[in-house]
XYZ file of C-alpha atoms in Angstrom:
83
model
C -35.640 4.377 -52.078
C -35.692 0.557 -51.840
C -32.427 -1.340 -52.189
C -31.819 -2.811 -55.630
C -29.445 -5.512 -54.351
C -28.870 -7.316 -51.092
C -25.137 -7.875 -51.671
C -22.264 -7.067 -53.985
C -18.762 -8.369 -54.708
C -15.755 -6.071 -54.259
C -13.365 -5.380 -57.114
C -9.834 -4.663 -55.910
C -9.057 -1.124 -57.067
C -5.919 -0.412 -55.069
C -3.393 -2.056 -52.765
C -2.253 0.143 -49.910
C 0.631 0.286 -47.502
C 3.923 1.958 -46.796
C 6.528 1.772 -49.583
C 9.350 0.894 -47.145
C 10.043 -0.529 -43.692
C 8.390 -3.173 -41.516
C 4.868 -2.038 -42.497
C 5.620 -2.283 -46.202
C 2.602 -3.090 -48.354
C 2.564 -4.784 -51.756
C 5.857 -4.834 -53.722
C 4.445 -2.473 -56.379
C 3.833 0.326 -53.838
C 6.463 3.033 -54.230
C 7.000 6.558 -52.924
C 5.623 7.797 -56.287
C 2.156 6.223 -56.003
C 1.058 6.579 -52.370
C -2.058 8.357 -51.115
C -3.938 8.482 -47.839
C -7.309 8.006 -46.168
C -9.109 5.590 -48.456
C -12.112 5.474 -46.165
C -15.237 6.591 -47.929
C -17.823 4.512 -49.751
C -21.011 5.974 -51.142
C -23.580 4.370 -53.417
C -26.055 5.968 -55.777
C -28.144 4.792 -58.727
C -25.207 5.161 -61.137
C -22.634 3.202 -59.134
C -20.327 3.245 -56.106
C -18.065 6.146 -55.176
C -14.813 5.397 -53.347
C -12.875 8.394 -52.055
C -9.869 9.581 -50.116
C -10.030 12.616 -47.882
C -6.547 13.167 -46.531
C -5.859 16.585 -45.053
C -2.297 16.086 -43.894
C 0.586 18.499 -44.343
C 2.216 16.516 -47.172
C 5.464 16.422 -45.145
C 7.270 13.912 -42.921
C 5.459 10.552 -42.780
C 2.770 11.986 -45.072
C 5.067 13.383 -47.783
C 3.584 12.723 -51.217
C 0.205 11.688 -49.793
C -1.686 14.958 -49.701
C -3.855 13.983 -52.648
C -7.631 13.643 -52.494
C -9.060 11.227 -55.072
C -12.468 9.864 -55.989
C -13.185 6.705 -57.986
C -16.540 5.930 -59.521
C -17.330 2.248 -60.001
C -19.983 1.594 -62.624
C -20.813 -2.115 -62.257
C -23.162 -2.385 -65.244
C -20.629 -0.818 -67.599
C -17.709 -2.924 -66.256
C -15.414 0.094 -66.017
C -14.272 2.668 -63.479
C -13.068 6.262 -63.548
C -10.755 8.338 -61.391
C -12.272 11.780 -61.025
């Protein structure tokens, strides 16, 4: 399938980082809204898929981060969904 675009502009969906300590991320990151492994990007005809794939024990340094999420970005509709 030929590419339909040569480039795109990122929308900022999330800000990541630790909620505390020297590696603290943005001020709005708390222990209640952390997740891990935002490292997947897939594109299809309907939009871009951004996913997390953490498989940690949800304890210790990874407590509260054992969630796997997937976002679908639909550029033409100017909206996004968390699936």
